PDB file of C-alpha atoms in Angstrom:
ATOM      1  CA  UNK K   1     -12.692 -13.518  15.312  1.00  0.00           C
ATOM      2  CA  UNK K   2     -13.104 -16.794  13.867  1.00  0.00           C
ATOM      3  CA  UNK K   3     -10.731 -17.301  10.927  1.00  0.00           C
ATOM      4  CA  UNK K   4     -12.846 -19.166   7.331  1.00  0.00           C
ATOM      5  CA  UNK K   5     -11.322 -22.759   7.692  1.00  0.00           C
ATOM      6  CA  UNK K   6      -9.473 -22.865   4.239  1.00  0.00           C
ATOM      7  CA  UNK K   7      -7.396 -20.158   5.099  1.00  0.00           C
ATOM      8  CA  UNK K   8      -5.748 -21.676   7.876  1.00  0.00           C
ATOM      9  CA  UNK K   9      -3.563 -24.113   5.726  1.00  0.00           C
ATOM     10  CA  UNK K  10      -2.669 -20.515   3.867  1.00  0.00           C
ATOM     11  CA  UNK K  11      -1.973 -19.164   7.124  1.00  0.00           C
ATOM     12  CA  UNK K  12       0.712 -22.197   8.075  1.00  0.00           C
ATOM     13  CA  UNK K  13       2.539 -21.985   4.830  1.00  0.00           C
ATOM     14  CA  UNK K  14       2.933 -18.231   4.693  1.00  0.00           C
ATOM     15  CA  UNK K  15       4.055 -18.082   8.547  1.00  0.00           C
ATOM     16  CA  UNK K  16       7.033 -20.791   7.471  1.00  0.00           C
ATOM     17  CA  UNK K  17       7.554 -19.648   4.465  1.00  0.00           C
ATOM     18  CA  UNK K  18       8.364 -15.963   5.899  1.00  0.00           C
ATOM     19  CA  UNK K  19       9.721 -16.935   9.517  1.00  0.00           C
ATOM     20  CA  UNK K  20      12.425 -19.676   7.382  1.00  0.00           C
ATOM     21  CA  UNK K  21      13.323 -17.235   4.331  1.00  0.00           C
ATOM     22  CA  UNK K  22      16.995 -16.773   6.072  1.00  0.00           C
ATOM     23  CA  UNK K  23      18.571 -19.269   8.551  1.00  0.00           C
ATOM     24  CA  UNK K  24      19.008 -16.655  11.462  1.00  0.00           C
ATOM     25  CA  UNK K  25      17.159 -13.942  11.013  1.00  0.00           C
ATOM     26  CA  UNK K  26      17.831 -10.935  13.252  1.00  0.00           C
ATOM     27  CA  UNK K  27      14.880  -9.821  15.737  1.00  0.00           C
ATOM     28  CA  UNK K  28      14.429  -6.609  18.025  1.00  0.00           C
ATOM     29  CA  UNK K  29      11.066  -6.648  19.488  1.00  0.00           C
ATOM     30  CA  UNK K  30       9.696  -8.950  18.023  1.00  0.00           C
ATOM     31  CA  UNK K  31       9.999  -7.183  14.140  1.00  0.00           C
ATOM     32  CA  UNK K  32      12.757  -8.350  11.837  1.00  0.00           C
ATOM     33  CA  UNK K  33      15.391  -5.802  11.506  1.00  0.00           C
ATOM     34  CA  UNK K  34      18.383  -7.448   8.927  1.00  0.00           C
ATOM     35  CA  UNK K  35      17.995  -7.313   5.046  1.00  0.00           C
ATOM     36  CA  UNK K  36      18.892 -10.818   3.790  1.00  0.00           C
ATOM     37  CA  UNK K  37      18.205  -9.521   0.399  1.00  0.00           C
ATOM     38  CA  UNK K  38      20.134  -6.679   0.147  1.00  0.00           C
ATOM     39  CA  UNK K  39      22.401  -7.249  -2.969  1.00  0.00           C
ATOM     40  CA  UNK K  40      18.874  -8.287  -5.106  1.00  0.00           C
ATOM     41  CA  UNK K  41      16.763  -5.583  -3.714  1.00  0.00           C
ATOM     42  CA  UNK K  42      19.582  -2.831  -4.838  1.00  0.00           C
ATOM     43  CA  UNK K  43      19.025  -4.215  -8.425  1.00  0.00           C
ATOM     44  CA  UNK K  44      15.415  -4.046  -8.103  1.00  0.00           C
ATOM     45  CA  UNK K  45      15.748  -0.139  -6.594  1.00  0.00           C
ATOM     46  CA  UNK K  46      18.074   0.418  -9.471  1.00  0.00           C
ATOM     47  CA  UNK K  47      15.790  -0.264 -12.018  1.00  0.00           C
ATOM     48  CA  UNK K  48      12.649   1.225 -10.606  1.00  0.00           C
ATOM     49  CA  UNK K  49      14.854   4.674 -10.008  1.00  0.00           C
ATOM     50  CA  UNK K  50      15.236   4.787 -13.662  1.00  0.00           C
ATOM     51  CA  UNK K  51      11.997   3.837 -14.400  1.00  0.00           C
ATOM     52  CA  UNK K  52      10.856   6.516 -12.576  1.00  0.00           C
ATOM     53  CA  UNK K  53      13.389   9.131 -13.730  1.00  0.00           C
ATOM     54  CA  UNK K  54      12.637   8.267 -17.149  1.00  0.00           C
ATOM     55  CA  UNK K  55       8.631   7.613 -17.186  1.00  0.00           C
ATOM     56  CA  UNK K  56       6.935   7.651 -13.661  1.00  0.00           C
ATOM     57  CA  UNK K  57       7.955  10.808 -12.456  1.00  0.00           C
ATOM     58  CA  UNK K  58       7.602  13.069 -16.170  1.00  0.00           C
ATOM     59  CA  UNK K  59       4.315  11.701 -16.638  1.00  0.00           C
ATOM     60  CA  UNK K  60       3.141  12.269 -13.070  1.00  0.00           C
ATOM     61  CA  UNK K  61       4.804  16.063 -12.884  1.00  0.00           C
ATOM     62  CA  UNK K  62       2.866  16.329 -16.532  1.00  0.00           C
ATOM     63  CA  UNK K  63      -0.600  15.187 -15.003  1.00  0.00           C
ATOM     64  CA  UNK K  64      -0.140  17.456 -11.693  1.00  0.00           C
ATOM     65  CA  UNK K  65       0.226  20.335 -14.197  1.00  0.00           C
ATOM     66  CA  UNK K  66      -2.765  19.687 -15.364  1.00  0.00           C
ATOM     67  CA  UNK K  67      -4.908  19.264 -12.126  1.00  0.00           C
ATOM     68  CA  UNK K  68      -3.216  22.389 -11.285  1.00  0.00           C
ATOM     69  CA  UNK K  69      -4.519  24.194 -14.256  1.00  0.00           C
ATOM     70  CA  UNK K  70      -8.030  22.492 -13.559  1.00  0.00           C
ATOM     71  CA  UNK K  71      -8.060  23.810 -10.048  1.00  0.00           C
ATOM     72  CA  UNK K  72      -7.458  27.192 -10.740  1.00  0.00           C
ATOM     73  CA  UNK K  73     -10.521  27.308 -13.292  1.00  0.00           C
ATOM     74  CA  UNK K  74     -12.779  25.650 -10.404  1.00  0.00           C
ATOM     75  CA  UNK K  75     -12.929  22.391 -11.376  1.00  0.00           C
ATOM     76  CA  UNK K  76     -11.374  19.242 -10.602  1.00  0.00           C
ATOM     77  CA  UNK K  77      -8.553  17.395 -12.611  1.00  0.00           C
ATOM     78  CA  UNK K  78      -8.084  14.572 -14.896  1.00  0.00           C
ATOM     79  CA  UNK K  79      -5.824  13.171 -12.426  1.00  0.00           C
ATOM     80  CA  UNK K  80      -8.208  13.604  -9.388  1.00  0.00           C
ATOM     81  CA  UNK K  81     -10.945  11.730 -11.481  1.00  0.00           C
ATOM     82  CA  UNK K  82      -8.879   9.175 -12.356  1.00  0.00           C
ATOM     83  CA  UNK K  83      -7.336   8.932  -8.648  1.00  0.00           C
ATOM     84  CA  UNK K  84     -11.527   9.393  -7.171  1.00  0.00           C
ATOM     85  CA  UNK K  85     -12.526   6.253  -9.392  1.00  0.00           C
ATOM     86  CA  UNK K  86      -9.252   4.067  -8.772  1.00  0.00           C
ATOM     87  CA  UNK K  87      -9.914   4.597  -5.134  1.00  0.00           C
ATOM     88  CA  UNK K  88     -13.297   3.553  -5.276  1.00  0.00           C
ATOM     89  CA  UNK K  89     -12.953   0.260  -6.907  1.00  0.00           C
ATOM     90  CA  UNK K  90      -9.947  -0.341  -4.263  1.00  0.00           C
ATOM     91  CA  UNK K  91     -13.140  -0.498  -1.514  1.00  0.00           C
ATOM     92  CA  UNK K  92     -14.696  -3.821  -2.566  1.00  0.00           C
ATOM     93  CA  UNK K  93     -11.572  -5.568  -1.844  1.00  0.00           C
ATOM     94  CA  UNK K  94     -10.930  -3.315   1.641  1.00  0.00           C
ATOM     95  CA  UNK K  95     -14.603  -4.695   2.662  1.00  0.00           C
ATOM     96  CA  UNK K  96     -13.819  -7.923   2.470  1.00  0.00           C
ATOM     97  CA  UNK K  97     -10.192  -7.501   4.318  1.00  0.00           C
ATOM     98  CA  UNK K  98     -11.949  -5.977   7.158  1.00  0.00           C
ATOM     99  CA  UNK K  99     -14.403  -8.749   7.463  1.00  0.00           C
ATOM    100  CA  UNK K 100     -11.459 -10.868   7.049  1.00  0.00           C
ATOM    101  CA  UNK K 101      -9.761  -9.318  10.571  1.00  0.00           C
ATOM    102  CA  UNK K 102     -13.063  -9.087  11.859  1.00  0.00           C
ATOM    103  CA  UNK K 103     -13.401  -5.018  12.187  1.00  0.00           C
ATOM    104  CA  UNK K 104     -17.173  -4.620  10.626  1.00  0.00           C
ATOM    105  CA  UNK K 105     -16.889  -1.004  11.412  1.00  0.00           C
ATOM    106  CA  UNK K 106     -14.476   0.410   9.136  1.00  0.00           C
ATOM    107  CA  UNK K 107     -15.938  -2.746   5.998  1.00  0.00           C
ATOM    108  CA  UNK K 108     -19.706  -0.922   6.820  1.00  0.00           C
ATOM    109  CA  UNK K 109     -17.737   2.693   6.202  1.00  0.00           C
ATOM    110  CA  UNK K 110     -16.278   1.512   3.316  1.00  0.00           C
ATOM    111  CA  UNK K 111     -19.168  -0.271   2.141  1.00  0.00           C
ATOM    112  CA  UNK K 112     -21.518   2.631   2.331  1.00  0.00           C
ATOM    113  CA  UNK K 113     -18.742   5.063   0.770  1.00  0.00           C
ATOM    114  CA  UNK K 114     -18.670   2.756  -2.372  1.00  0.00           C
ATOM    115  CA  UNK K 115     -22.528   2.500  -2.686  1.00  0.00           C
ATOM    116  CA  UNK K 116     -22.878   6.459  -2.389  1.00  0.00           C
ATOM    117  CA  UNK K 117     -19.734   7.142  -4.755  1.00  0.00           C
ATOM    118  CA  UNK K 118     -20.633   4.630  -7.086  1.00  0.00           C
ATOM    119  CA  UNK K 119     -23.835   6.227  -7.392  1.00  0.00           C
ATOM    120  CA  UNK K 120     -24.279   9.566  -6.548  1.00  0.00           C
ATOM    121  CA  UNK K 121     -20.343  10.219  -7.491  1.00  0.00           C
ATOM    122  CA  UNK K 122     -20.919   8.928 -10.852  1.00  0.00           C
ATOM    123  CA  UNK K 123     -19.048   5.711 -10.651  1.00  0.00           C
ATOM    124  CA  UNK K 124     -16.185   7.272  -7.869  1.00  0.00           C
ATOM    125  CA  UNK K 125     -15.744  10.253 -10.697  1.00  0.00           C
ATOM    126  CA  UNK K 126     -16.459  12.390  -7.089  1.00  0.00           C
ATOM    127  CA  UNK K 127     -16.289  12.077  -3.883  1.00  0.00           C
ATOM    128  CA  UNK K 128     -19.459  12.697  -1.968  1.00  0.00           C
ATOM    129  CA  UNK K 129     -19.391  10.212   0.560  1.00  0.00           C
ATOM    130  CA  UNK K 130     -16.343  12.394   1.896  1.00  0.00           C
ATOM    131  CA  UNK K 131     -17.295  15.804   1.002  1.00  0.00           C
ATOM    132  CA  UNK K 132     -20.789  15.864   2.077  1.00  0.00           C
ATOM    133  CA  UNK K 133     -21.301  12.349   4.385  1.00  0.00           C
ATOM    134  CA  UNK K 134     -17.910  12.394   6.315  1.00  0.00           C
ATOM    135  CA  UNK K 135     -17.187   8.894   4.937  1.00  0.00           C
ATOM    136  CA  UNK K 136     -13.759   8.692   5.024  1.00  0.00           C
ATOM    137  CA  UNK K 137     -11.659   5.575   3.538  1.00  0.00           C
ATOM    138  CA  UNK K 138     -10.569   3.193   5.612  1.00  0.00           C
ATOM    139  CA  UNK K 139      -7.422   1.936   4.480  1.00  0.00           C
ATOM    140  CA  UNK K 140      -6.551  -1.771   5.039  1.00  0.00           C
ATOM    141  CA  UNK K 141      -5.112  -4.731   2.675  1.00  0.00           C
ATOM    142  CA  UNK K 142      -3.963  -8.099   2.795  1.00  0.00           C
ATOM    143  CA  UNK K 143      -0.679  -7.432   4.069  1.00  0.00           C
ATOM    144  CA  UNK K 144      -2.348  -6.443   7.031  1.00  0.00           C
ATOM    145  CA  UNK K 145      -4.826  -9.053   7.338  1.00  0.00           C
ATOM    146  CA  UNK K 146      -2.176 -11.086   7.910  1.00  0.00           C
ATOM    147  CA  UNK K 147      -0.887  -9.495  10.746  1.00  0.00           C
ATOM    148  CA  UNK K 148      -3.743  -9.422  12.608  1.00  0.00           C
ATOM    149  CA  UNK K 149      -3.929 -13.417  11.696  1.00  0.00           C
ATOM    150  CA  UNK K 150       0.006 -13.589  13.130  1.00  0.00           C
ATOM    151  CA  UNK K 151       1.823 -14.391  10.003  1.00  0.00           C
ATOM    152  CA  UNK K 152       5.735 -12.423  10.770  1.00  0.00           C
ATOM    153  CA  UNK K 153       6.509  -9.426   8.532  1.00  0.00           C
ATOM    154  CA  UNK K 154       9.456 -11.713   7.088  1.00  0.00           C
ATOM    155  CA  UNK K 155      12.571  -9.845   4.907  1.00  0.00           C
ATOM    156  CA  UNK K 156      12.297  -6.560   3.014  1.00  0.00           C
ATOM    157  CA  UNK K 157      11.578  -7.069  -0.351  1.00  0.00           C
ATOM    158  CA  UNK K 158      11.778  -4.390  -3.322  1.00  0.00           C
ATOM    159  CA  UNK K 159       9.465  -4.928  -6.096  1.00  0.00           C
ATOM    160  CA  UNK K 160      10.004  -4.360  -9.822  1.00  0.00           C
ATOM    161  CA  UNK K 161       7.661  -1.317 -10.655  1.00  0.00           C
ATOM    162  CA  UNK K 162       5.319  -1.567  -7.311  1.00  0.00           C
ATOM    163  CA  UNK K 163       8.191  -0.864  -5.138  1.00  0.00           C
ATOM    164  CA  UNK K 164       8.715  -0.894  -1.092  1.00  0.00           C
ATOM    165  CA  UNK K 165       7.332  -4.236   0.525  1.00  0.00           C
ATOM    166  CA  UNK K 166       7.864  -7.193   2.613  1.00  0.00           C
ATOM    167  CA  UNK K 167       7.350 -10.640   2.539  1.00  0.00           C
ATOM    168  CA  UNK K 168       4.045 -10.804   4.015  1.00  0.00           C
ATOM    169  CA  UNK K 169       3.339  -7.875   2.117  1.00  0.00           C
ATOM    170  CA  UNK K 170       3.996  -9.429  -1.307  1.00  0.00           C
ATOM    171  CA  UNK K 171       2.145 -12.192  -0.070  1.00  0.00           C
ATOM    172  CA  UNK K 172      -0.792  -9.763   0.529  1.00  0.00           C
ATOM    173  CA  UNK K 173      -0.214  -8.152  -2.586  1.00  0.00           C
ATOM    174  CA  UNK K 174      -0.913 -10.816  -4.973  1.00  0.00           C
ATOM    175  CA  UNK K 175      -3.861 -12.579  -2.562  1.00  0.00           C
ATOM    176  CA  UNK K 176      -5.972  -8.621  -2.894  1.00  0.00           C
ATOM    177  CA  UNK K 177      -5.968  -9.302  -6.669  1.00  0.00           C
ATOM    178  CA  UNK K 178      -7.253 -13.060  -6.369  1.00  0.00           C
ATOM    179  CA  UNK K 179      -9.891 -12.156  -3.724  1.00  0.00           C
ATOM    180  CA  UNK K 180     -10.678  -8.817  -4.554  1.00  0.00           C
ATOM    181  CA  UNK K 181     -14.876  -8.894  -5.202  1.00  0.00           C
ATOM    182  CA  UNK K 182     -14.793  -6.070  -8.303  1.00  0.00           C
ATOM    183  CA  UNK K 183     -13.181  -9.000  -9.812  1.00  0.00           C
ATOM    184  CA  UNK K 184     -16.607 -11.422  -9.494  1.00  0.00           C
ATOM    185  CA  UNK K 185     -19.021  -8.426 -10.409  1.00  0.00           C
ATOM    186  CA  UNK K 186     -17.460  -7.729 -14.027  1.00  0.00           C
ATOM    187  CA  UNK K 187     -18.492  -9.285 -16.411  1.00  0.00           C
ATOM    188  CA  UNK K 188     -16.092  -9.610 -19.339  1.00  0.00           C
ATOM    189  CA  UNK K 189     -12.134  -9.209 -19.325  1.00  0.00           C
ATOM    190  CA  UNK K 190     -12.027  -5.837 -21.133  1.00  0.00           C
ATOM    191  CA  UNK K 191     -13.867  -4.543 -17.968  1.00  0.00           C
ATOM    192  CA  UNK K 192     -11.348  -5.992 -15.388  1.00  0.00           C
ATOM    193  CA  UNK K 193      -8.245  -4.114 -17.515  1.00  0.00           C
ATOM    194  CA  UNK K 194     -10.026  -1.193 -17.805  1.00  0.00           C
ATOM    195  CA  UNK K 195     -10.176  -1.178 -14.302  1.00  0.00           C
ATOM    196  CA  UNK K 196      -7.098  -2.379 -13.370  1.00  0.00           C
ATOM    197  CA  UNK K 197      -5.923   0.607 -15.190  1.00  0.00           C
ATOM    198  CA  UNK K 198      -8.116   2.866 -13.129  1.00  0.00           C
ATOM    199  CA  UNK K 199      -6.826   1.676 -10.134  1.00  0.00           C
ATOM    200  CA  UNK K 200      -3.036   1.771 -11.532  1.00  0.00           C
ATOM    201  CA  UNK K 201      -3.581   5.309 -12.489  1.00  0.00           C
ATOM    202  CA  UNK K 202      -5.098   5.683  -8.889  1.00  0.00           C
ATOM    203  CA  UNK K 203      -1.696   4.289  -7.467  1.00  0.00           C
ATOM    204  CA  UNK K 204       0.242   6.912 -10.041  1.00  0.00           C
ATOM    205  CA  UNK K 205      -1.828   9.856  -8.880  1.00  0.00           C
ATOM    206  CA  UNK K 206       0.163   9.238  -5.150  1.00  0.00           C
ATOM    207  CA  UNK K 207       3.400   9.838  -7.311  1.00  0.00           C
ATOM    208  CA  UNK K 208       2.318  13.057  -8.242  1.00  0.00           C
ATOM    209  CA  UNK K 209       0.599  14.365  -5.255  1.00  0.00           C
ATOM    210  CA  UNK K 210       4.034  13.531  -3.055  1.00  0.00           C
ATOM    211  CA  UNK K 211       6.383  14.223  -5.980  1.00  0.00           C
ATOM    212  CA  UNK K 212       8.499  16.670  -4.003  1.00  0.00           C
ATOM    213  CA  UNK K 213       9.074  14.063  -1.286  1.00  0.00           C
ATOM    214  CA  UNK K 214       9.602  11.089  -3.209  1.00  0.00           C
ATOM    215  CA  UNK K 215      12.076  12.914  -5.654  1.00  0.00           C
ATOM    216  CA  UNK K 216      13.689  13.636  -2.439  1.00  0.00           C
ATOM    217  CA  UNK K 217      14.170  10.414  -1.058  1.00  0.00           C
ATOM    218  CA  UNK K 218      15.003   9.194  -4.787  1.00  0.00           C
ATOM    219  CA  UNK K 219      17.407  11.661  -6.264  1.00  0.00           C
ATOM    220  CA  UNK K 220      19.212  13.786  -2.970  1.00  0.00           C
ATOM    221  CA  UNK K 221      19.947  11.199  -0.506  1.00  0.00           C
ATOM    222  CA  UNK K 222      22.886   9.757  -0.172  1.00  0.00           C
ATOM    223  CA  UNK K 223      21.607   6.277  -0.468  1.00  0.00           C
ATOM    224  CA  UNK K 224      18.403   6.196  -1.800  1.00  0.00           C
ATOM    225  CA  UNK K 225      17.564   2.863  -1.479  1.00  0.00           C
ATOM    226  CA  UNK K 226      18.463   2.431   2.365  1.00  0.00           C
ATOM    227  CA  UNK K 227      16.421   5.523   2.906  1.00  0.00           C
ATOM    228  CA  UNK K 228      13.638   4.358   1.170  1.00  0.00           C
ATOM    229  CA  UNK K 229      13.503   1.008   2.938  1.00  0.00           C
ATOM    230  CA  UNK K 230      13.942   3.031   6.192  1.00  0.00           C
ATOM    231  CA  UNK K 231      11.024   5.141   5.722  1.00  0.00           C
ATOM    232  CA  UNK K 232       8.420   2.339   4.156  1.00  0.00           C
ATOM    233  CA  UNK K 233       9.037  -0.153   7.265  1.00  0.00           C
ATOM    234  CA  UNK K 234       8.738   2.715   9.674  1.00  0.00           C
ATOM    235  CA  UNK K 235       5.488   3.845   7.871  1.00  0.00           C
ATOM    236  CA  UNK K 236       4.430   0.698   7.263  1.00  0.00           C
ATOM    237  CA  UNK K 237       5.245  -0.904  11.291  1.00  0.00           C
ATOM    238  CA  UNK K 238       3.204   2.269  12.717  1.00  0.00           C
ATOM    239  CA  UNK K 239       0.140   1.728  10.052  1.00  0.00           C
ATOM    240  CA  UNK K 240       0.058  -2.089  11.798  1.00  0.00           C
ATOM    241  CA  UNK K 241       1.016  -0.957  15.273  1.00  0.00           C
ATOM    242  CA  UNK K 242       3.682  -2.872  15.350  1.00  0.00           C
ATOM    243  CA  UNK K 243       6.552  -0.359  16.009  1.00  0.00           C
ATOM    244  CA  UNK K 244       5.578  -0.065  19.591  1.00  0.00           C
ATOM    245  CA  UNK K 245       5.357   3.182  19.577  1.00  0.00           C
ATOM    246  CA  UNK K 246       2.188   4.974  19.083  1.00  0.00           C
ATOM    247  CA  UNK K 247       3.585   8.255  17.546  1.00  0.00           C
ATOM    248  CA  UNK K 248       4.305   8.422  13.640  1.00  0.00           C
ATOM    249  CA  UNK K 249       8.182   9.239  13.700  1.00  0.00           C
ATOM    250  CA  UNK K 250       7.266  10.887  10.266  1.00  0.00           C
ATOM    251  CA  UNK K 251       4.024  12.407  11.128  1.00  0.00           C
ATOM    252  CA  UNK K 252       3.910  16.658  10.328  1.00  0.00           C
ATOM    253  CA  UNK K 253       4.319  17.858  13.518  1.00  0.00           C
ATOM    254  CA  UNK K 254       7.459  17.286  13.829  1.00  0.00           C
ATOM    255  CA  UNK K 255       6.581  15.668  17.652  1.00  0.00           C
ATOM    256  CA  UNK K 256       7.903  12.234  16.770  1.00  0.00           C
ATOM    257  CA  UNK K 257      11.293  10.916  17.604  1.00  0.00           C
ATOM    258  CA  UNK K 258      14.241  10.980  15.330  1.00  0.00           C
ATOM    259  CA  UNK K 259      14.212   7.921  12.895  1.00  0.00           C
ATOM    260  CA  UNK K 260      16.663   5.728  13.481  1.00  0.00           C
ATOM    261  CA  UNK K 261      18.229   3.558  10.892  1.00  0.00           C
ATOM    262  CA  UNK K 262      17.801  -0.047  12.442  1.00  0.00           C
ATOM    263  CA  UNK K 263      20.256  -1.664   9.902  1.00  0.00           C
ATOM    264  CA  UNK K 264      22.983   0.757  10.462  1.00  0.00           C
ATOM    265  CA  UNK K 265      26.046  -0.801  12.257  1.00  0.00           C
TER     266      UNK K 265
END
């Protein structure tokens, strides 16, 4: 894959900036395993459990009732139509990450499945391009671009209101928003907020649909925030491949190993 040229100064800084964030940071297998930013992440996770406690999780336990109400009358919810058309102006910006780690097969997928739902869906109010032309969504962001591209995953980081991430992924985080194409084709400001807000809504709508689990890891373990950072870099290392191990240890059918904390003493 041949990398555009003016990334590769990006590529440099990122790579020191996230292999020098500690002065010795611990390595098994190549993947970062200490937490150099323990005591500030724990403030972070503090503040986005009562966020969620107070706002996140009402409002998304509200909205579920609602789809739920929806479904049993036959038709679908406000929250799936806001989650349909947040996920389909996410698939610009997956197009051009694929192209970016030079996969064209999964950007064409994703490229068709926005065309169809952005027409034929009604601007991604449904989902036809996965109901009726088995176009599923190929997930992919910058976090993972630069992984293929070599950039280390660098320390866990917690992050005021978006949550579980790393380094790189932080990194990735705020790149998707510069690059992201959607933000080229509108026109005026009032359309990029309204759809940021579609795609924030999209992004709430996970909240509700995993409630039970999240409120889980959030309210009855013992310590929520070490669980939480266990299960997003074990989720997260699989999603890249880079857990060497090709089974999900939190997939459904139970056939992957027991997780195993790799910050506990």
């Amino acid at each position: 894959m041949r990398r555009p040229v003016f990334l590769y100064p990006v590529i440099v800084l990122l790579s020191l900036a996230v292999s020098g964030c500690a002065s010795r940071p611990v390595m098994q297998d190549g993947i970062r395993i200490d937490d150099p930013y323990e005591v500030s992440n724990r403030r972070v996770h503090a503040f986005n459990k009562a966020l969620d406690a107070r706002v996140i999780g009402p409002v998304a336990r509200l909205a579920k009732g609602s789809d739920e109400g929806a479904a049993d009358a036959g038709s679908p919810g406000p929250l799936d139509l806001v989650i349909n058309m947040g996920s389909n102006l996410s698939l610009p910006g997956k197009v051009a990450n694929s192209l970016l780690q030079g996969r064209p097969e999964p950007a064409a997928k994703n490229f068709f499945r926005f065309a169809v739902n952005s027409t034929l869906g009604i601007a991604g109010l449904f989902d036809p391009a996965g109901r009726d032309f088995g176009l599923p969504e190929a997930d992919t962001d910058f976090g993972e671009t630069l992984a293929v591209w070599g950039v280390p995953e660098g320390a866990y980081v917690e992050l005021p209101v978006l949550g579980p991430s790393t380094q790189r992924d932080a990194v990735g985080k705020l790149v998707d928003a510069v690059i992201d194409p959607l933000r080229q084709l509108l026109g005026t400001d009032r359309q990029r907020v309204l759809a940021l807000g579609l795609r924030v809504g999209s992004k709430a709508g996970d909240r509700a649909r995993f409630g039970d689990t999240v409120d889980s890891v959030l309210r009855d373990s013992a310590d929520s925030y070490a669980q939480t950072r266990l299960i997003y870099l074990m989720h997260r290392r699989h999603d890249l491949g880079e857990d060497g191990d090709e089974i999900d240890p939190y997939d459904e059918t139970g056939s992957g190993p027991d997780p195993i904390d790799p910050y506990a003493e």
